[in-house]
Every structure is written in structure tokens, then in C-alpha cells.
């Protein structure tokens, strides 16, 4: 016993037989259970961040150093706003350590174009953390996904900036995309070449997103299948799948997002219900419209792998705080998101509807939760008995 | 654990699998605890009416002698754990922090037998009513935790048809090994007790449900069980497999209706420890004055399983287990999932004390009042299929009616939700608080 | 330009139309109400504390005007305000002794034994469910500030693990009484010179183990006070608030455990806003 002494000395808790008894003053009383599986909010957030790493790397690979800068700006500003807000509000200032602000920052960055200036990141972080989260009382109380609140606010406030997209570094090499890339006179020489990783050509070379092209075609009244073919053909689909297109820096690579999403489902951080129903609903909806009249919109595959659907389905709609808590609720939520996204994409004014649809569905989550309260174990049997 | 063979095919939804910690004591044989100088026998050890005291200060008592008789139908008598004199009748610290009336007995060291119960050797030809009377006279209560008087469970109202008798050998609580050792060392008593209870109820379908992590106990019991017509079922290792409703579901596939009792599903559930106590009460005429309890935990020098007389103070039990190597952060009566943290080590062992568990500082769960992030882990873990996280928020903001509508009263306080909560919310405490408030309001309404 | 004009005209027209509808509705569906209710409501404190037993100040105003209650029913109003209401309505003011809440416990963290550490919900009722509460005494204040949180006037402050009522801020609304699982808070006349700050009915020996300032029922105070001015109930001395002893009893009794104290000495200092309930 002497070898294993840790903090015991001879004192009144020693019995006559020389064994040590617990010291009462070191005991803690609390409610059961007295053990825990050691999962923490911080670990959950870090796991989600880990799942976002492939998409971040893809973004940096395709859009160059600017993408990395946007991510860093967003994360730093988000954490700064969180700490500042908590300090001014007189709350504990260590809430950023749960990593939720970092996650919001990364998600916000993934929703921005790689060419966005730093001050837009700052405003976005301020809106996301401040108005999206802290104003409601912080993590756990926010009804809307903070990153999406920021994105939508920025989209409304700076429509031009937020819809100016940077092409992937490799798109300029491929003449197929010449029609949708615009070169400023100073950048003409890069045509047909890969944009260097470190170069800053965001202002001089811009492009349209596939969804943007389709929306322009629809708006201008060009309703024919061959016009859509310019952006929806098989070799292009492969580019979309890997992320070699214009768009937000985190949303383009379906492959990376899928890897991260499957990782999250495997780690039991999120459930499959929201992403699968969301993506399936978009696919079915667009397939139905496409089948009815191919001139209205391209096929389901186009809708599924372009735009921010995968980012939204796996990382934004599954945000724990702002999505339903039961599986039934999640399915309703996913279907709702899918329908609203498709409606906005096909008939709305905006080319992309993922952010709006998720925010709209966030608003009805309390209602969904109210109507999807689970039936307790053995409850049905009791009802039957009363009836019989 | 998944490679352990289990033969139940119906799983309850939810549940968790905490670290078992049983290795500390599962290989330690049951030891007889030495006689102490004094015992503090709490009178009200069961659910129901308090028993009526029949001894007074200064009385001489013998081992097994009646100290207090049952104070009603739902009540149980209490017997002396040894021979000696009644030193005093006074309040002693209870396991819930509320003092309880207890008889303090000074042992005379002779340990003389003085039970008025005659052994019934030929129980197979004794009438069920006589057997039931014996079970009631011996002061038997459910030894798994709830301490419900056994004879009450064996007296179902005539309109309830009981066709399944299930014995709970799951011992799903981590760390506890008392039932495991009982099954290993007293397999005859276990199955015989099952058969006696089955005779009382007139039931043919007898099952013992054992979690598959006790293959040795399953093997030993299978050898003994056949002659008594008892079926042994290896159950999936999942907490709370031993909870009444979940056990019935796993064994029979029946769901106990919400708010109902096992008898509403045609079942009676008894603990393994109760089965052994029944055998002893019938065949030896021995009232319930001792029980097997696990004393375990990392801080203990020598964890193990002991047969303690009822009334042994927790401090003596810890002393018997070699004392502590370093000061623990928690002393718990019961298991880590549902046990009660103690602030006084003079609390005595009671009829339902299945374990005394010490936890170190490293194992301590620090509950915080962080907000619920609605991650849904509690929903997955809840074996009763309710939604613990948002429910606790409702109670926190005082919306008790809303909480009741959201199935608060179905909670069995198993602790699975708080076990997985990443925000470290004291969910079970919230639910106890909510239930207490709702029950208080209901009582007020009745008045 | 044309569109702007159309929109402008449309909006103006619909505005005028809706305005007319509202005006008509206000005329047709007018409910006549006693204007005195509004006036009495103005005079009441407007804290909606519920101390009078009504649903709020306007409900009490209605009841006073209807004659169901006397103006003195409001425990919060000063006598002057009660008199004003009575004069306005021409009714009897009704008697009202100004009462204040008192927490009958002196067991602060430094005085009462707290052998174990409590970890859980920061709420007294919840804490009382865990091993009988954090402190060793089962009858004393747990210091988790449930009462301070329900007080609408921020009159309760928890100092050193003990809830104290600032009698100058306390209006005697009685909201805190329900929030205390130990039933420690009672409303007593504000003019009482001293209180026995203990609530434990246990024997003196037992109490002394748990707390330095427990009443040990030594009866010194009973002897010092006049006939029937103090009483002992179950090892606990109590002030008879219907026949209050004088302030000199504190000196004369020389309570051996300092359990008897005037409200000022029991709780020195003034209200620190940051310490008061959030």
C-alpha cells in the first residue's frame, strides 16, 4: 500500500487497522450517472472541422492562395467577434474554445468566392457570430445557421461582389470554358494557361457558375435544350464532380464534400437522414421537371453536383442546433430543403437556393419538432388497451 | 464485445455501452464479512408502508429475530443480523441524504440463531400460499435496486394473467459483479429459487436473462437449469438491458404498456439475488438479513464481493476491501449509472444495496450547465424513446406542463442520456426535479 | 414613372380605406370600461409582483374599484399611496403592516459545515434532491440563489453562500417563499428588532455539529424577553411577531451562538448590484 500512496497521510480517516478511508471533504455529490463517455462539444466541432479539411484543401488547390487567405480571414474574424462580443456582454470569454466560432468561420469562408476582399469577411463574421448567434445567447440558442445568415446578408448587401466568381485555376487552360470566363485586358495573356497558385487575378479574371449560366439562359427566354448543353455535358460533369469550376471556394468539389460527409456519418456526428433526403428530393424534383419539359431546366445530375447542394446538405443543413432532433423531423426537414432549393433554382430570381432554403427550413424547425415528438417505448400498447 | 454470443433477437432501441469495469471484482469469490461490533438496521428499507417496530431499547435479540413487522400489505418485516442487544433506536444517515429511523444492535459476538421460521424441505409439495407467506415473513424485497416487497409482486390481481416469469441476471450496471458471483457460486440456489417462485405463481415459462458478457455464469446455470425447467437466455450487452421493461421486451418481445406494470404484459420480473434469498428463506428458514454486495472502484486496495449483514456501515465495507489507495472523489451506493452519491460513510448496507463504488478524481463527471446543442445523441441513447435534451430545457425554464406533454413521466432515470451528453448537462437531475414538481402539483390538484 | 404613380395611388387609397374600417370598428365595437380602473392602475406600483394574490397590478386595480379588495391589499405601496387611492375612490384604506421577507438561516459558508462538494444544477430545489443538499444541515440555506432569481425587485443577495434580504428594497411580495425548498423565507413585520436566524428543529447537539450559529434552545433569550414575546418550538427559539420584544433583548440575552441578531447586523453592507440576482 505504501508504494501506491498518492495523497494520503496519517489522519483521522485512518482506521485502527491501519487502512485508509475516503476523506469526506474531497467527496463530490452529484446526480447519477456518475460516468460519462467523454464526448464533448469541442470534440464534435473539431470532428466537423476535420471533415471540412478535404474541401478546404480542394478550394485552395483550385483557387490558389486567395482561397487560403479567405479561410484565414473568416476564422480569425469570427473568433475575434465572438471574444469581443462576450467581453462587451460581460459573459465568459472562453466560449471560442468550444471551436464553434472556428467552425462558423470555416463554413462562412466556404460560402464565399475566393476573390472576396478581407473586409467582406469581417462584415460576414460580424453578422454571422453577432446577429446569427450571440444575439440569441450563443451556441445552442441560435435559430438560424450563423454562417448562412452571414452569407445571405452579404448576398443581399453586396450582390455584385457576392456573385462575382473566380474561375478555377485550371479552367482557363480549357477552351471549353472560354465562353463563360471574362478576362480583363491586363490578364488576357493568361488565356489558355493555368493561373499560378500565388497570383492575384481575382479582379481581372471572372467567370459564371454553371447554375448562373442556366439562370441567365432562362431569364433571357432562351428555352432550348442545346443551350443548356454548353454547361451540362459529361466531361464537364467530371470537372464539377472534382470541383474544377467557378463558385464558392468550398462548395465546388463534390468528391471532397462527400468524403467529409461520409466521415461525419461514420463518426456518428450527423445522421444520414438530412443529406440523403435533401439531395434525393432535389434530384427527383429536377428530374420530374426535366422529364416534363427538358427546355426548362437541365437534368437531375446537373442540379445535384453543381452549386452548393453537397456543402449545404452535409454541413449546413445538418447543423445540430438548427435542425430537427428526431429522425422523422430530419426527413421532413431534408425534403423541405430540397423542394425549396429546386423551386428557387428553377423558377426563382437567384441562380442558387441552398442558403435560402436551409434558412427557411431553420425557421420551421420548432414546428417540426413539435409535431415529431417520439412515441415512448410501450406507448402504443397502452392506447390500444384503452380502445379495447 | 460484439463477438459474444447472445440469443435474444429483439433489441430495445437506444441504450449505451459504458466501460464495464467489472474486471476489478468479477474474479473475486464471495467472502463472508466478519462479525462487527454493531449494526445499524434501517427500518424502512422498501417501497411501501414503514414496518412496525416490535423491539425496544435494551432488548436482547438473536440472529434472524424479528425487529419490526410488516406495516401493511405493501411492506416487509426487518430482522436482526446478529445476536446482541438493542443499543438504541435513532435516526441514521440514509442513502438519499435524508435520515431514516434505524435499530442499532450491539453484537454479543455469539451470533446465536433465533429465527422463528421453520425450514420447509419439501417445498415442491407445499402449497403456493404457504410459500408466499414464507417469502413475505422472511422480509424479502427486490434486491436489484427498487426494493419492492417480493410477495406483492407474487400476488397479481386475478384479472392479470401471468404466463412469464423472468429473472434478471443481466447486471447491466458497470462495475457491479454481485449477481454474477451469485450465479457462479450458488447456481443451485438460483435455479431452485426460480422454481419456488414459479410454483407460487403457477407459471411454466421461466427465464433467466443474463448479459452475454458473463459466459461462465451462463454455462454453469445452463447445466443446472434443465432439471427445473428454467431457460437461460444470453442477452445482448447493452445498458440498460436489466431495466424491467427492456428485459421483458428482450426476452418475450412484449412491450409493457406505458405507465403500466410488468404484469400488464403478463410478466413478473425478479432479481437473481431475490431468487437465492427465496431458496434460503424456504429451505433454511433464513430471513433476509444479509446480502452479497460488490465493493469496487479503482481507488480501493482490494475490491471484491462480500456477503454483508444488513446494517453494515459503508465505511466498514470499505475498510474490509483494504481501504483506499488514494482518496476517491465519489462514494456511490449502487452502480455508476443509477447509484446515489454519498456524503456520509456511516450509511448502512440495505437490502437493495447491490454495490458500493468508489470513483477517482479522473473518473469524475463534472456537470456543467452549458446549453443543449441539440446534437441528438441523447435521443439515440434513450431506451424509452423520449427526447431528453429539449425536455431538460423545458424543465430548466419552468415549463412543467409542456415537459409532461413531451413524455417526461416515461423517463426511467437510467442515465443513458446524461452519459452521452457532450454539453455535460445534468439531465437526470433535471428530470427528477421535473417529476417531483409535476407529482407535487398533481397532489395539490387532488386536494 | 407610371408604375411609381400607380403604386403611390394604390397605397394611399388602401390606407384611407383601412383607416376608415378601423375607425368604424372602434366606434361599433366600443366596450365601456370604468375609467377609474385606469386611474387606480396608474397609482399602483406597476411591478406586477403578484404579492396581492391577483394576476397583476391592473387586476388588483379592477378588484379595488369593484370593491373586492381594499387599497391596502397591495403589499408594495407606501401608506401615502394607499391613502391616495382610498381618497380617490372614497373608500376605507384598510390596514396593512409593512412586511418584509426574512431568510431564517445564518449558516453562511464560513459558519455552516459543508463537508462535500455539490456538482449539478444551480437551483435549490434540484440540489435538495441530491444527497439532501450540499450543506450538512438539512434545514438551512443552500446558497444557490433560487430566491434571488425570482425576486422581482433584486432585494435578495447571496453572500458567502447565504441568501440575505435587503429589507429596505424588499416589498414583501412573497414571491421568494415558494422558491425555497427548505421553507426558510417568511414574511414578518419590517419593524421587528431582531430575528432568530435558524430553522433547524433538531436537537442542539446535532445542530451544533453542522453549524456554528445554530439555535441551541438555551432559553436565554426567552428569559431576557418579556412574557409571551418569544417562544420555543422543537429546540428552536422564535420571535412572537404579534407581540414583539424590544431591541434590548439582543444585549440582554447574549445569545451564545450569535443566532439572534438584528437585520442590520445580520447583513452588513449595502446592496451590491453586481452581487444581486442577474
Short mmCIF file of N, CA and C in Angstrom, two decimals, chain C residues 42-131:
data_model
loop_
_atom_site.label_atom_id
_atom_site.label_comp_id
_atom_site.label_asym_id
_atom_site.label_seq_id
_atom_site.Cartn_x
_atom_site.Cartn_y
_atom_site.Cartn_z
N UNK C 42 -52.75 53.42 -12.54
CA UNK C 42 -51.65 54.39 -12.64
C UNK C 42 -50.97 54.58 -11.29
N UNK C 43 -51.80 54.59 -10.22
CA UNK C 43 -51.25 54.86 -8.90
C UNK C 43 -50.51 53.65 -8.31
N UNK C 44 -50.93 52.45 -8.68
CA UNK C 44 -50.27 51.24 -8.17
C UNK C 44 -48.84 51.16 -8.72
N UNK C 45 -47.99 50.38 -8.05
CA UNK C 45 -46.56 50.42 -8.43
C UNK C 45 -46.26 49.89 -9.82
N UNK C 46 -47.11 49.01 -10.36
CA UNK C 46 -46.88 48.53 -11.72
C UNK C 46 -45.79 47.50 -11.85
N UNK C 47 -45.40 46.88 -10.72
CA UNK C 47 -44.34 45.88 -10.78
C UNK C 47 -44.89 44.50 -11.14
N UNK C 48 -46.23 44.35 -11.06
CA UNK C 48 -46.87 43.06 -11.33
C UNK C 48 -46.23 41.92 -10.56
N UNK C 49 -45.94 42.16 -9.28
CA UNK C 49 -45.22 41.16 -8.49
C UNK C 49 -46.14 40.03 -8.05
N UNK C 50 -47.43 40.27 -7.99
CA UNK C 50 -48.34 39.21 -7.56
C UNK C 50 -48.46 39.07 -6.07
N UNK C 51 -47.86 39.97 -5.33
CA UNK C 51 -47.88 39.88 -3.87
C UNK C 51 -49.27 40.00 -3.28
N UNK C 52 -50.18 40.65 -4.01
CA UNK C 52 -51.53 40.83 -3.51
C UNK C 52 -52.39 39.59 -3.75
N UNK C 53 -51.87 38.65 -4.58
CA UNK C 53 -52.65 37.47 -4.89
C UNK C 53 -53.45 37.62 -6.17
N UNK C 54 -53.36 38.78 -6.81
CA UNK C 54 -54.07 38.99 -8.08
C UNK C 54 -53.11 38.73 -9.23
N UNK C 55 -53.66 38.75 -10.44
CA UNK C 55 -52.83 38.40 -11.60
C UNK C 55 -51.85 39.50 -11.97
N UNK C 56 -51.95 40.65 -11.33
CA UNK C 56 -51.05 41.74 -11.65
C UNK C 56 -51.68 43.03 -11.17
N UNK C 57 -50.99 44.15 -11.42
CA UNK C 57 -51.47 45.41 -10.87
C UNK C 57 -52.82 45.81 -11.45
N UNK C 58 -53.02 45.60 -12.76
CA UNK C 58 -54.28 46.06 -13.33
C UNK C 58 -55.44 45.21 -12.81
N UNK C 59 -55.16 43.94 -12.53
CA UNK C 59 -56.21 43.09 -11.97
C UNK C 59 -56.59 43.56 -10.57
N UNK C 60 -55.57 43.96 -9.79
CA UNK C 60 -55.86 44.48 -8.45
C UNK C 60 -56.64 45.79 -8.56
N UNK C 61 -56.25 46.63 -9.52
CA UNK C 61 -56.96 47.90 -9.70
C UNK C 61 -58.44 47.65 -9.98
N UNK C 62 -58.69 46.65 -10.83
CA UNK C 62 -60.07 46.30 -11.14
C UNK C 62 -60.79 45.85 -9.87
N UNK C 63 -60.09 45.00 -9.07
CA UNK C 63 -60.70 44.47 -7.86
C UNK C 63 -60.96 45.58 -6.84
N UNK C 64 -60.05 46.53 -6.74
CA UNK C 64 -60.22 47.62 -5.78
C UNK C 64 -61.42 48.47 -6.18
N UNK C 65 -61.50 48.78 -7.47
CA UNK C 65 -62.62 49.61 -7.94
C UNK C 65 -63.93 48.86 -7.75
N UNK C 66 -63.90 47.55 -7.99
CA UNK C 66 -65.11 46.76 -7.83
C UNK C 66 -65.47 46.54 -6.37
N UNK C 67 -64.56 46.92 -5.49
CA UNK C 67 -64.85 46.76 -4.07
C UNK C 67 -64.51 45.40 -3.53
N UNK C 68 -63.84 44.56 -4.33
CA UNK C 68 -63.47 43.23 -3.85
C UNK C 68 -62.29 43.29 -2.89
N UNK C 69 -61.45 44.29 -3.05
CA UNK C 69 -60.26 44.41 -2.22
C UNK C 69 -60.20 45.83 -1.68
N UNK C 70 -59.50 45.95 -0.53
CA UNK C 70 -59.23 47.30 -0.04
C UNK C 70 -57.93 47.78 -0.66
N UNK C 71 -57.71 49.06 -0.78
CA UNK C 71 -56.46 49.56 -1.36
C UNK C 71 -55.24 49.03 -0.62
N UNK C 72 -55.37 48.78 0.69
CA UNK C 72 -54.24 48.27 1.47
C UNK C 72 -53.82 46.87 1.08
N UNK C 73 -54.55 46.21 0.17
CA UNK C 73 -54.17 44.85 -0.24
C UNK C 73 -52.81 44.82 -0.90
N UNK C 74 -52.40 45.92 -1.48
CA UNK C 74 -51.11 45.93 -2.16
C UNK C 74 -50.01 45.98 -1.11
N UNK C 75 -49.18 44.95 -1.07
CA UNK C 75 -48.14 44.94 -0.05
C UNK C 75 -46.98 45.87 -0.37
N UNK C 76 -46.95 46.36 -1.58
CA UNK C 76 -45.78 47.10 -2.04
C UNK C 76 -45.95 48.61 -1.84
N UNK C 77 -47.20 49.10 -2.03
CA UNK C 77 -47.44 50.55 -1.97
C UNK C 77 -47.06 51.12 -0.60
N UNK C 78 -46.59 52.33 -0.59
CA UNK C 78 -46.38 53.02 0.67
C UNK C 78 -47.74 53.44 1.21
N UNK C 79 -47.79 53.78 2.51
CA UNK C 79 -49.06 54.16 3.12
C UNK C 79 -49.65 55.38 2.44
N UNK C 80 -48.77 56.28 1.98
CA UNK C 80 -49.24 57.50 1.33
C UNK C 80 -50.02 57.16 0.06
N UNK C 81 -49.45 56.20 -0.72
CA UNK C 81 -50.11 55.84 -1.97
C UNK C 81 -51.44 55.17 -1.68
N UNK C 82 -51.43 54.27 -0.69
CA UNK C 82 -52.68 53.59 -0.32
C UNK C 82 -53.73 54.64 0.06
N UNK C 83 -53.29 55.65 0.84
CA UNK C 83 -54.21 56.71 1.25
C UNK C 83 -54.74 57.47 0.03
N UNK C 84 -53.87 57.73 -0.94
CA UNK C 84 -54.30 58.46 -2.14
C UNK C 84 -55.37 57.69 -2.89
N UNK C 85 -55.14 56.36 -3.03
CA UNK C 85 -56.12 55.54 -3.75
C UNK C 85 -57.44 55.56 -3.00
N UNK C 86 -57.36 55.40 -1.66
CA UNK C 86 -58.57 55.36 -0.85
C UNK C 86 -59.32 56.68 -0.98
N UNK C 87 -58.58 57.80 -0.96
CA UNK C 87 -59.22 59.10 -1.06
C UNK C 87 -59.87 59.28 -2.43
N UNK C 88 -59.17 58.80 -3.47
CA UNK C 88 -59.68 58.93 -4.83
C UNK C 88 -61.00 58.19 -4.99
N UNK C 89 -61.05 56.97 -4.39
CA UNK C 89 -62.26 56.16 -4.55
C UNK C 89 -63.26 56.43 -3.43
N UNK C 90 -62.80 57.13 -2.39
CA UNK C 90 -63.67 57.40 -1.27
C UNK C 90 -64.01 56.16 -0.49
N UNK C 91 -63.03 55.26 -0.32
CA UNK C 91 -63.26 54.05 0.46
C UNK C 91 -62.27 54.00 1.62
N UNK C 92 -62.47 53.00 2.49
CA UNK C 92 -61.56 52.81 3.61
C UNK C 92 -60.25 52.21 3.09
N UNK C 93 -59.14 52.73 3.59
CA UNK C 93 -57.84 52.29 3.07
C UNK C 93 -57.51 50.85 3.45
N UNK C 94 -58.01 50.40 4.57
CA UNK C 94 -57.67 49.04 5.02
C UNK C 94 -56.31 49.03 5.66
N UNK C 95 -56.16 48.20 6.66
CA UNK C 95 -54.89 48.24 7.40
C UNK C 95 -53.87 47.38 6.70
N UNK C 96 -52.65 47.77 6.77
CA UNK C 96 -51.58 46.97 6.17
C UNK C 96 -50.31 47.25 6.93
N UNK C 97 -49.77 46.19 7.55
CA UNK C 97 -48.48 46.34 8.21
C UNK C 97 -47.43 46.02 7.17
N UNK C 98 -46.48 46.89 7.03
CA UNK C 98 -45.44 46.64 6.03
C UNK C 98 -44.63 45.42 6.45
N UNK C 99 -44.63 44.44 5.57
CA UNK C 99 -43.90 43.21 5.89
C UNK C 99 -42.71 43.06 4.97
N UNK C 100 -41.72 42.35 5.45
CA UNK C 100 -40.54 42.10 4.63
C UNK C 100 -40.19 40.62 4.77
N UNK C 101 -39.56 40.08 3.75
CA UNK C 101 -39.14 38.69 3.80
C UNK C 101 -37.86 38.56 4.61
N UNK C 102 -37.76 37.46 5.35
CA UNK C 102 -36.54 37.20 6.11
C UNK C 102 -36.14 35.75 5.84
N UNK C 103 -34.85 35.53 5.58
CA UNK C 103 -34.34 34.17 5.41
C UNK C 103 -33.87 33.70 6.79
N UNK C 104 -34.57 32.75 7.35
CA UNK C 104 -34.27 32.34 8.71
C UNK C 104 -33.12 31.34 8.76
N UNK C 105 -31.96 31.81 8.39
CA UNK C 105 -30.78 30.96 8.46
C UNK C 105 -29.56 31.85 8.55
N UNK C 106 -28.60 31.46 9.35
CA UNK C 106 -27.37 32.23 9.46
C UNK C 106 -26.17 31.44 8.98
N UNK C 107 -26.45 30.30 8.37
CA UNK C 107 -25.37 29.38 8.03
C UNK C 107 -24.65 29.74 6.74
N UNK C 108 -23.84 30.77 6.77
CA UNK C 108 -23.04 31.10 5.60
C UNK C 108 -21.94 30.04 5.45
N UNK C 109 -21.23 30.10 4.35
CA UNK C 109 -20.20 29.08 4.09
C UNK C 109 -19.18 29.01 5.22
N UNK C 110 -18.89 30.18 5.86
CA UNK C 110 -17.87 30.18 6.90
C UNK C 110 -18.42 29.68 8.23
N UNK C 111 -19.75 29.64 8.37
CA UNK C 111 -20.33 29.25 9.66
C UNK C 111 -20.88 27.82 9.63
N UNK C 112 -21.45 27.43 8.49
CA UNK C 112 -22.09 26.11 8.43
C UNK C 112 -21.15 25.12 7.77
N UNK C 113 -21.14 23.91 8.27
CA UNK C 113 -20.28 22.87 7.72
C UNK C 113 -20.80 22.44 6.35
N UNK C 114 -19.87 22.26 5.44
CA UNK C 114 -20.22 21.81 4.09
C UNK C 114 -19.19 20.76 3.77
N UNK C 115 -19.45 19.49 4.15
CA UNK C 115 -18.37 18.52 4.11
C UNK C 115 -18.07 18.04 2.70
N UNK C 116 -19.09 18.01 1.83
CA UNK C 116 -18.83 17.52 0.48
C UNK C 116 -19.07 18.64 -0.52
N UNK C 117 -18.65 18.41 -1.76
CA UNK C 117 -18.85 19.39 -2.81
C UNK C 117 -20.03 18.98 -3.66
N UNK C 118 -20.86 19.95 -3.97
CA UNK C 118 -22.02 19.66 -4.81
C UNK C 118 -21.70 20.03 -6.25
N UNK C 119 -22.12 19.20 -7.17
CA UNK C 119 -21.92 19.47 -8.59
C UNK C 119 -23.21 19.15 -9.31
N UNK C 120 -23.84 20.17 -9.84
CA UNK C 120 -25.09 19.92 -10.54
C UNK C 120 -25.80 21.22 -10.86
N UNK C 121 -27.11 21.14 -11.00
CA UNK C 121 -27.89 22.31 -11.40
C UNK C 121 -27.81 23.38 -10.32
N UNK C 122 -27.68 24.61 -10.76
CA UNK C 122 -27.57 25.73 -9.84
C UNK C 122 -28.96 26.19 -9.42
N UNK C 123 -29.66 25.33 -8.70
CA UNK C 123 -31.03 25.64 -8.34
C UNK C 123 -31.33 24.88 -7.05
N UNK C 124 -31.92 25.57 -6.09
CA UNK C 124 -32.07 24.98 -4.76
C UNK C 124 -32.94 23.73 -4.76
N UNK C 125 -34.06 23.77 -5.49
CA UNK C 125 -34.97 22.62 -5.45
C UNK C 125 -34.27 21.40 -6.04
N UNK C 126 -33.56 21.60 -7.16
CA UNK C 126 -32.86 20.48 -7.78
C UNK C 126 -31.77 19.96 -6.86
N UNK C 127 -31.05 20.87 -6.21
CA UNK C 127 -29.93 20.45 -5.37
C UNK C 127 -30.43 19.68 -4.15
N UNK C 128 -31.62 20.02 -3.66
CA UNK C 128 -32.12 19.34 -2.48
C UNK C 128 -32.44 17.87 -2.78
N UNK C 129 -32.52 17.54 -4.08
CA UNK C 129 -32.81 16.14 -4.44
C UNK C 129 -31.54 15.29 -4.42
N UNK C 130 -30.38 15.91 -4.38
CA UNK C 130 -29.12 15.17 -4.44
C UNK C 130 -28.54 15.08 -3.04
N UNK C 131 -28.56 13.90 -2.46
CA UNK C 131 -27.96 13.63 -1.15
C UNK C 131 -28.38 14.67 -0.12
#
